[in-house]
Short mmCIF file of C-alpha atoms in Angstrom, two decimals:
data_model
loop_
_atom_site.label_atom_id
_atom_site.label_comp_id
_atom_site.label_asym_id
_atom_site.label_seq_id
_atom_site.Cartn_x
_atom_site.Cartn_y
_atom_site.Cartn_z
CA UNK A 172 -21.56 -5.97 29.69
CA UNK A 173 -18.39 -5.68 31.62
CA UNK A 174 -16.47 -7.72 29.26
CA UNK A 175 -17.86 -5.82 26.36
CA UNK A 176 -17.14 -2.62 27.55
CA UNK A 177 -13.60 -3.63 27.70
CA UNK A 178 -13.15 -5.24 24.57
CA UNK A 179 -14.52 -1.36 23.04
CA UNK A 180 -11.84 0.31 24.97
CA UNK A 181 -9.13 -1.94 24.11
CA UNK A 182 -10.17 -1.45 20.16
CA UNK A 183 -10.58 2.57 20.55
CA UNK A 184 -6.95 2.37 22.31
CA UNK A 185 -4.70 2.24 19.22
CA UNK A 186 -3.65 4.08 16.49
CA UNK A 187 -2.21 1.78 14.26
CA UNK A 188 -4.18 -0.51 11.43
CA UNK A 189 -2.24 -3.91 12.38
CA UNK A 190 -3.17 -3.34 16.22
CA UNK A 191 -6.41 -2.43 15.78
CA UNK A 192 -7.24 -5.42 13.28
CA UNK A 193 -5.55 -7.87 15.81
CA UNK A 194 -7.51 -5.72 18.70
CA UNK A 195 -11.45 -6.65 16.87
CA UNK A 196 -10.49 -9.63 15.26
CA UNK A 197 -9.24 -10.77 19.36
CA UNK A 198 -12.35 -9.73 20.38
CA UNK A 199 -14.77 -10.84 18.24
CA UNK A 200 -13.00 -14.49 18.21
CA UNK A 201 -13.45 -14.53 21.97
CA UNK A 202 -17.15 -13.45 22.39
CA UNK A 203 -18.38 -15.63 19.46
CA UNK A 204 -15.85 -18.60 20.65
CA UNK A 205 -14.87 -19.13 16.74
CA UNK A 206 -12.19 -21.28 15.87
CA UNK A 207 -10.61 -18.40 13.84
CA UNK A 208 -11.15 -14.88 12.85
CA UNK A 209 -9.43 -13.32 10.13
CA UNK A 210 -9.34 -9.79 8.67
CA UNK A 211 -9.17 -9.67 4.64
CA UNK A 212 -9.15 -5.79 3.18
CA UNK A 213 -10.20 -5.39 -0.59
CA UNK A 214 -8.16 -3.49 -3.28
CA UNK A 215 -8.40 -2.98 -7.20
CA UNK A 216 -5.75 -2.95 -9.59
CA UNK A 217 -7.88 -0.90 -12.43
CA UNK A 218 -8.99 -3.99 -13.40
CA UNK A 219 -9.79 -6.82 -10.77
CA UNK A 220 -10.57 -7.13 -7.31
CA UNK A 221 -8.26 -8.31 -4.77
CA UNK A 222 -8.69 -9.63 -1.34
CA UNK A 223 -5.60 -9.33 0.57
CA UNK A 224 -5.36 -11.22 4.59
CA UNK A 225 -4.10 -8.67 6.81
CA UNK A 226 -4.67 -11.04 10.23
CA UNK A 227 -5.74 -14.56 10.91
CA UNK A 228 -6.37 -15.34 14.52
CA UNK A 229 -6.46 -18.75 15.84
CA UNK A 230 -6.30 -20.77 19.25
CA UNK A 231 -2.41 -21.32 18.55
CA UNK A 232 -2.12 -17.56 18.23
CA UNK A 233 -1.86 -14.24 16.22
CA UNK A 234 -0.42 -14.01 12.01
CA UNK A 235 -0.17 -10.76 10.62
CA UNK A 236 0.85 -10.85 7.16
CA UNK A 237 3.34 -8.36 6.17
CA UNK A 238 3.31 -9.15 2.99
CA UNK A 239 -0.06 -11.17 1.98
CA UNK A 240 -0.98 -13.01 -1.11
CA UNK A 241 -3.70 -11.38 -3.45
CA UNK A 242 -6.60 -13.51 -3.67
CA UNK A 243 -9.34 -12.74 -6.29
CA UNK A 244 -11.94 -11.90 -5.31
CA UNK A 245 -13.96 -13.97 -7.52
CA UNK A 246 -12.05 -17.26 -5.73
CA UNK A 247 -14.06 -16.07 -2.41
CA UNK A 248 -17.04 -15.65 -3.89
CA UNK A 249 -16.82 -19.37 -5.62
CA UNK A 250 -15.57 -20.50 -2.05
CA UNK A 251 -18.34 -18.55 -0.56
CA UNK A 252 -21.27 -18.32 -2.85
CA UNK A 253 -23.70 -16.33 -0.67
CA UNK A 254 -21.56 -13.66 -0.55
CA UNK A 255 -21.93 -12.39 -4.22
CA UNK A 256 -25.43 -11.43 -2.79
CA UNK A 257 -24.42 -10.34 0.05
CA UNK A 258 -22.04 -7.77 -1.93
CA UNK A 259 -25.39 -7.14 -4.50
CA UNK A 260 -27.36 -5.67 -1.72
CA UNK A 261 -24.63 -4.10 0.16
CA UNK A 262 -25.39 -6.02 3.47
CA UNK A 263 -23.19 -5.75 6.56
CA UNK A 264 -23.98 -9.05 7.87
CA UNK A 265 -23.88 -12.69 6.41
CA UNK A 266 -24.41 -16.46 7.89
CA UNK A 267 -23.50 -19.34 5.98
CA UNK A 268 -21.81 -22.91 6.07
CA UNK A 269 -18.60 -23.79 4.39
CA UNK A 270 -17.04 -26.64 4.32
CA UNK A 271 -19.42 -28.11 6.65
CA UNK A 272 -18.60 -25.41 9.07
CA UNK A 273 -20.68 -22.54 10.20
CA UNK A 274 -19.31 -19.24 9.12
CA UNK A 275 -20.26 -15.72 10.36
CA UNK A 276 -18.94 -12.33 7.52
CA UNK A 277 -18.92 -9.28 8.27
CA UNK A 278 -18.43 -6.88 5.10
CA UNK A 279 -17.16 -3.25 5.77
CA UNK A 280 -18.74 -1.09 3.61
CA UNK A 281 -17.30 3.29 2.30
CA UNK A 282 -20.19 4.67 0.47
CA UNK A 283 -20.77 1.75 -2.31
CA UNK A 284 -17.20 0.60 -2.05
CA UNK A 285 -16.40 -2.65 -0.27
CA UNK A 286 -13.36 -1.95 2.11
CA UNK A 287 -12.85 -5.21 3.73
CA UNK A 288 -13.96 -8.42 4.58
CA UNK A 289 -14.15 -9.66 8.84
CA UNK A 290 -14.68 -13.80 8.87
CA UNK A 291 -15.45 -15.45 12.52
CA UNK A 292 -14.63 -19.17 11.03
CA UNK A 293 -16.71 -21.98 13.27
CA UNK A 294 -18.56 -19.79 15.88
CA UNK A 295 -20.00 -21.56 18.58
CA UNK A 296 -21.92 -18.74 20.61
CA UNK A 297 -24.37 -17.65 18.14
CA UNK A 298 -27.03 -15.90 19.53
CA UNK A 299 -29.64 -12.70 19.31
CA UNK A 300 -27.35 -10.81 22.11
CA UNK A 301 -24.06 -11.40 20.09
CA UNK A 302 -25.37 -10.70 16.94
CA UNK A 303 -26.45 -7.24 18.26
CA UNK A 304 -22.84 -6.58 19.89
CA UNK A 305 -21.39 -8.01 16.28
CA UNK A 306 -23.31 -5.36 14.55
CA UNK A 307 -22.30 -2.63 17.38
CA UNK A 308 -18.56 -3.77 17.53
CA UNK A 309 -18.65 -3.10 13.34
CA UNK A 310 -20.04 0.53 13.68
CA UNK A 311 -17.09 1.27 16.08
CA UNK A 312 -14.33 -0.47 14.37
CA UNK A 313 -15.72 1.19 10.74
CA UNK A 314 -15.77 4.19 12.88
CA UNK A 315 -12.42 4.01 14.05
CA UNK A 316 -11.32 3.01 10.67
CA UNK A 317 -12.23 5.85 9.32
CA UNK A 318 -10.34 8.20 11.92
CA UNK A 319 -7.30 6.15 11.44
CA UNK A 320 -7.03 6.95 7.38
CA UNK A 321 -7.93 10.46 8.00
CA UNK A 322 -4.94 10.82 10.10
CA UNK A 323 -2.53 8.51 7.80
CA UNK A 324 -3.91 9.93 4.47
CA UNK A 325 -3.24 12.87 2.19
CA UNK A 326 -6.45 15.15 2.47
CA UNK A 327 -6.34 15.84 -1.57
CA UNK A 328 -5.36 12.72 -3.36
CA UNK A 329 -6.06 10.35 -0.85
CA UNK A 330 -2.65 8.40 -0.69
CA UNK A 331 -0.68 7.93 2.31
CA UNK A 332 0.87 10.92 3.89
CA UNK A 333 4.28 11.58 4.80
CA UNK A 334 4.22 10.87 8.57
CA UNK A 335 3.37 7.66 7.81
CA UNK A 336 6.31 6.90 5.81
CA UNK A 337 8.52 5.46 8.89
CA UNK A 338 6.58 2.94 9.79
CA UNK A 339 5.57 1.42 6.32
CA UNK A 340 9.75 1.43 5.67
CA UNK A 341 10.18 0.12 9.10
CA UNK A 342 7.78 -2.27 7.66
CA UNK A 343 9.83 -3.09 4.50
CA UNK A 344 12.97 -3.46 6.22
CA UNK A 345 11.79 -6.35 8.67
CA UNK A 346 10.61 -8.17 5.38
CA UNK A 347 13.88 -7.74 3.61
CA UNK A 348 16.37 -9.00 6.44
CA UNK A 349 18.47 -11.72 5.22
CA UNK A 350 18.43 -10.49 1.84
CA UNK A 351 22.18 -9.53 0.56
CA UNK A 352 23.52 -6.48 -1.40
CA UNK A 353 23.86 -6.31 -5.32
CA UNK A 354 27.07 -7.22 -6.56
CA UNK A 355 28.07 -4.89 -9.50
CA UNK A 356 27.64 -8.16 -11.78
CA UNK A 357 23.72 -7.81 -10.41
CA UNK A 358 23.06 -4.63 -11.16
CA UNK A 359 22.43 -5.09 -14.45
CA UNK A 360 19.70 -7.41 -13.82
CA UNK A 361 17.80 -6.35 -16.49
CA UNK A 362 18.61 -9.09 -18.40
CA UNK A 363 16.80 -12.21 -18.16
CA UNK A 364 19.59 -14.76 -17.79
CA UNK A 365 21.06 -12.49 -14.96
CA UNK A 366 17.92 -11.58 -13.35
CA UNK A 367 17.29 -15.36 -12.27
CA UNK A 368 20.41 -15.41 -10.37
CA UNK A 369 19.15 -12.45 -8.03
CA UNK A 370 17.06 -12.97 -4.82
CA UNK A 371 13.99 -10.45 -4.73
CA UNK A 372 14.29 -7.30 -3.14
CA UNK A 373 11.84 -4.11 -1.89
CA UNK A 374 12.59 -0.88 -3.42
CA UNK A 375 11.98 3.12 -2.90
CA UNK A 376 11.10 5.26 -5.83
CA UNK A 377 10.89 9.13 -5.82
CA UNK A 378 8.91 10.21 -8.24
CA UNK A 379 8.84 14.24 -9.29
CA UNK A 380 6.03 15.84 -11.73
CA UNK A 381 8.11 17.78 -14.31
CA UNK A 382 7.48 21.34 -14.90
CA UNK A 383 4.77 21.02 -12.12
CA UNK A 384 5.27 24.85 -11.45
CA UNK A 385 4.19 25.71 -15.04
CA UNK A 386 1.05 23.99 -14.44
CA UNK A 387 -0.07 25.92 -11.78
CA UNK A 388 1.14 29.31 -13.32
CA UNK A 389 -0.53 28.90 -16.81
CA UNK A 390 -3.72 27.01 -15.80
CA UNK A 391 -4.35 28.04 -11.75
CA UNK A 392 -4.12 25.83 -8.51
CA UNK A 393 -7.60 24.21 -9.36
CA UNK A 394 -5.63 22.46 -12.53
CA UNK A 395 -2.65 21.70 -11.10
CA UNK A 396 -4.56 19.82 -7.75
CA UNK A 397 -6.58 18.08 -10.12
CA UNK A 398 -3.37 16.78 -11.88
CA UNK A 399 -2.10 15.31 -8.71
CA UNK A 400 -5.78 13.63 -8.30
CA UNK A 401 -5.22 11.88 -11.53
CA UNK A 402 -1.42 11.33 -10.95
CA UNK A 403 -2.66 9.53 -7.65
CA UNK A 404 -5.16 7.66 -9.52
CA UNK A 405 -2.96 6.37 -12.44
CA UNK A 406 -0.44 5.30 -9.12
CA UNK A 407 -2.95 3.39 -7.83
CA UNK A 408 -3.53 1.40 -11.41
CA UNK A 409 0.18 1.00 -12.13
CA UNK A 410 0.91 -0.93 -9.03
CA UNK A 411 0.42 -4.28 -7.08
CA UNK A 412 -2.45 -3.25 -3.96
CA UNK A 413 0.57 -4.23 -1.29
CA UNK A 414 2.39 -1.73 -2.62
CA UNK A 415 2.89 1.59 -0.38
CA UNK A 416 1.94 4.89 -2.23
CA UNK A 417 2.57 8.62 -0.87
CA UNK A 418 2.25 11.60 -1.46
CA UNK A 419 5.26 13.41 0.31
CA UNK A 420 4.66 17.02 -0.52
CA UNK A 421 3.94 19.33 -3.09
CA UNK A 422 4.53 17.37 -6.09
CA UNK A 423 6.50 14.71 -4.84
CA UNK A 424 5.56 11.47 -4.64
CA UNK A 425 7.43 8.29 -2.77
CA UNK A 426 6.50 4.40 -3.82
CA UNK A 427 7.75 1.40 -1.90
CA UNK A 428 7.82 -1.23 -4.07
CA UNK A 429 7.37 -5.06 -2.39
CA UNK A 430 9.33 -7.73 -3.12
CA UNK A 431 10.20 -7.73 -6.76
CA UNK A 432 13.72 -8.22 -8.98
CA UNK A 433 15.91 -5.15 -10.36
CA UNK A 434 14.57 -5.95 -13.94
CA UNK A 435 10.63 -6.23 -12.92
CA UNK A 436 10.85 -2.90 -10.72
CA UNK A 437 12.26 -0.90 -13.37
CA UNK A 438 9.88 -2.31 -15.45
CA UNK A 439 7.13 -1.37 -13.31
CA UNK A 440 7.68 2.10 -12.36
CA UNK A 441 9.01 3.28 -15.97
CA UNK A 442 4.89 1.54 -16.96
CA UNK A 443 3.87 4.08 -14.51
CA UNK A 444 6.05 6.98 -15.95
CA UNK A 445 4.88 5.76 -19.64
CA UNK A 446 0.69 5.77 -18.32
CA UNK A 447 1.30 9.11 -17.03
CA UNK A 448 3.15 10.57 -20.38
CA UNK A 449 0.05 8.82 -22.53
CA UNK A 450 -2.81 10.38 -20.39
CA UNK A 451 -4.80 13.20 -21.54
CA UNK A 452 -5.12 15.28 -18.49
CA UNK A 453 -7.94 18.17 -19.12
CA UNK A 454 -7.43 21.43 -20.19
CA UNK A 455 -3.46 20.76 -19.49
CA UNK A 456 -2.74 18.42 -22.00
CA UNK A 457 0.11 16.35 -21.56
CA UNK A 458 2.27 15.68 -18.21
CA UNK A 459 5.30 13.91 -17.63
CA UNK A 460 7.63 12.46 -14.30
CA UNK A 461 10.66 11.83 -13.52
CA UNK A 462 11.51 8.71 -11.61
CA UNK A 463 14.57 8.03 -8.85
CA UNK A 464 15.19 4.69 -6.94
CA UNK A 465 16.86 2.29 -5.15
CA UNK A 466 17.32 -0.53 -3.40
CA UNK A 467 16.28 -0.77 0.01
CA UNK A 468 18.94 -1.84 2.58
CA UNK A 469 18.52 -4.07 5.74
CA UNK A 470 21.35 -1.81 7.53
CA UNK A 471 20.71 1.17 6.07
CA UNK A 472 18.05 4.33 7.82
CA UNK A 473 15.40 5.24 5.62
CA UNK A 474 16.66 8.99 5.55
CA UNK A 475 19.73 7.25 3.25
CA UNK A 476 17.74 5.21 0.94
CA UNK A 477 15.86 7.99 0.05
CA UNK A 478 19.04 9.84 -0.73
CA UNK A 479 20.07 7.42 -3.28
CA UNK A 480 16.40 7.60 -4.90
CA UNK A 481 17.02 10.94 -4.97
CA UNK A 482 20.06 11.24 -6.34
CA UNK A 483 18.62 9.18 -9.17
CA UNK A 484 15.78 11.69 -9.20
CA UNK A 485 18.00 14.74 -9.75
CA UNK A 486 20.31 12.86 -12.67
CA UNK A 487 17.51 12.04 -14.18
CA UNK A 488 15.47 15.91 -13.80
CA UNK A 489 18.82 17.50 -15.19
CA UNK A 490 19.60 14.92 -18.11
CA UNK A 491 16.19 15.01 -20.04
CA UNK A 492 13.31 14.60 -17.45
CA UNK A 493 10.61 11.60 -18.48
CA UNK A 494 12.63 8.69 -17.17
CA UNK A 495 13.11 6.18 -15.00
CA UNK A 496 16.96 5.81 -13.41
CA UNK A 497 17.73 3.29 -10.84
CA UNK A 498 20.89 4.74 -8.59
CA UNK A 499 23.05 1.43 -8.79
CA UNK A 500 23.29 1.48 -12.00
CA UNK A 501 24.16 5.29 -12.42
CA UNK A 502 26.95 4.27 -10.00
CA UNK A 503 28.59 1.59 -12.03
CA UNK A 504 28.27 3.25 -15.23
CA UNK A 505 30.11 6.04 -14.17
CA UNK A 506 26.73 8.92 -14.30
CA UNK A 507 27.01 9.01 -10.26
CA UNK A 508 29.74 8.70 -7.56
CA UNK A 509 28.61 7.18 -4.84
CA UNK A 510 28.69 9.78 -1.82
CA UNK A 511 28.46 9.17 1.49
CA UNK A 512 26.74 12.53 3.22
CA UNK A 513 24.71 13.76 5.88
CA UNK A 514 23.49 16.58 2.95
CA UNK A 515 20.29 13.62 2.15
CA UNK A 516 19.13 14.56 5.48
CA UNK A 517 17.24 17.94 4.64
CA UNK A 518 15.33 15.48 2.52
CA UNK A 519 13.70 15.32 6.03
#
């Protein structure tokens, strides 16, 4: 009981996702003596599901994945065949041998959405007692879960909120050490032949609704909220599930974009701009955005990356609206001079 007891008030210490998954996946890989626990969280792209490892724990120690692979989540369920029932019936719990090795899954469950995925690989202290502190340990951790997102998440449209921005770039930056700037040669990357020369890079997009304050003065509040819903849904659709979405006030909206060329980023966010220009939204009719962004920089403070996004942002606000402009290239085409100034900090 002891040991349970603190294994619960280790978990319920921390406030951050990556701590708390190593914190139950720890726990649960010491009380069940499994050769491996790992924590897999589920995402959809409008049109498949994705599993996506966020820890594996092992004897040899702890991997987070900063940025993880997408798995289908068809490819689990072929790899793991009882749990397509398991998902059917919406059960919390599942027992089963793969690969000649028992396997205990634990399947997090919001409402009828599956959130994530808990496996205890090779558990060798199976029993009635640990089952019922397996089942207890879920309700807390779900619990806890859900504490952590209301605290990290934008109350109307669901994406993350601005004081979680810091971390995520802090994130982004640790992933993109080693990689160098863009030469002015690379910044037109756009091009195929040129864009296999350039190493992949993480990016920051501001994106602004245009005309937002007509919305809300010829329709009402209720209309213009509900466009943001729909903005934030059409987000979610028009990018990769590793990808970091915000909403960063009003109708501002900040993407960082994982590891991905010049050419395939621009490509990306001006798909977004174009699903959000072809979308009927009700009773207001059409909507449009305007896109900033930029590269992000190893040696460079978030506050100044998103100056250069923004920068991008206004060019592109006061030279048509509905566009996507990346800030290198408005720099060496001679739209921008590049300005070094501590004015991008009221951005904050």
């Amino acid at each position: 009981m002891e040991s349970i007891i603190k294994h619960l008030v280790e978990i319920t210490g921390y406030r951050d996702h990556d701590l708390l998954n190593i914190s139950i996946a720890s726990s649960l890989r010491e009380i069940f003596a499994a050769r491996s626990a790992r924590i897999s969280e589920l995402s959809y792209d409008g049109t498949n599901s994705f599993l996506t490892s966020k820890v594996d724990i092992t004897a040899t120690g702890v991997d987070v994945i900063d940025q993880p692979e997408l798995i289908p989540l068809s490819d689990k369920l072929s790899e793991i065949p009882e749990l397509k029932t398991a998902i059917a019936g919406r059960q919390p719990v599942i027992e089963c041998v793969t690969d000649n090795e028992p396997r205990i899954c634990l399947l997090l469950w919001n409402a009828e959405q599956l959130e994530a995925l808990i496996e205890l690989i090779g558990p060798g202290n199976r029993n009635l007692n640990t089952m019922e502190v397996l089942r207890g340990m879920l309700i807390v951790y779900k619990n806890f879960l859900a504490l952590l997102d209301y605290n990290e998440r934008d109350s109307l449209t669901g994406l993350l909120n601005r004081k979680t921005f810091d971390d995520s770039y802090t994130r982004m930056l640790r992933m993109n050490v080693g990689h160098h700037p863009l030469t002015e040669a690379e910044v037109g990357a756009d091009q195929p032949e040129t864009e296999n020369k350039v190493d992949h890079y993480h990016w920051l997009a501001v994106v602004d609704i245009d005309y937002f304050k007509r919305v809300n003065d010829q329709f009402g509040h209720l209309y213009g909220d509900e466009v943001l819903i729909l903005i934030a849904n059409i987000m979610r659709n028009s990018f990769q599930p590793n990808d970091h979405l915000f909403r960063f006030g009003g109708e501002e909206f900040l993407i960082l974009v994982h590891s991905s060329s010049l050419g395939e980023a621009h490509r990306v966010l001006d798909q977004f701009r174009t699903n959000v220009e072809q979308y009927h939204f009700p009773q207001v009719g059409q909507v449009t955005v305007s896109i900033g962004f930029a590269r992000i920089d190893t040696f460079e403070p978030a506050v100044a990356t998103v100056g250069r996004a923004d920068q991008a942002l206004y060019y592109a606000k006061t030279h048509g609206r509905n566009q996507t402009c990346h800030y290198d290239m408005l720099v060496a085409n001679g739209d921008l001079h590049q300005e070094y100034s501590n004015d991008i900090a009221e951005f904050f």
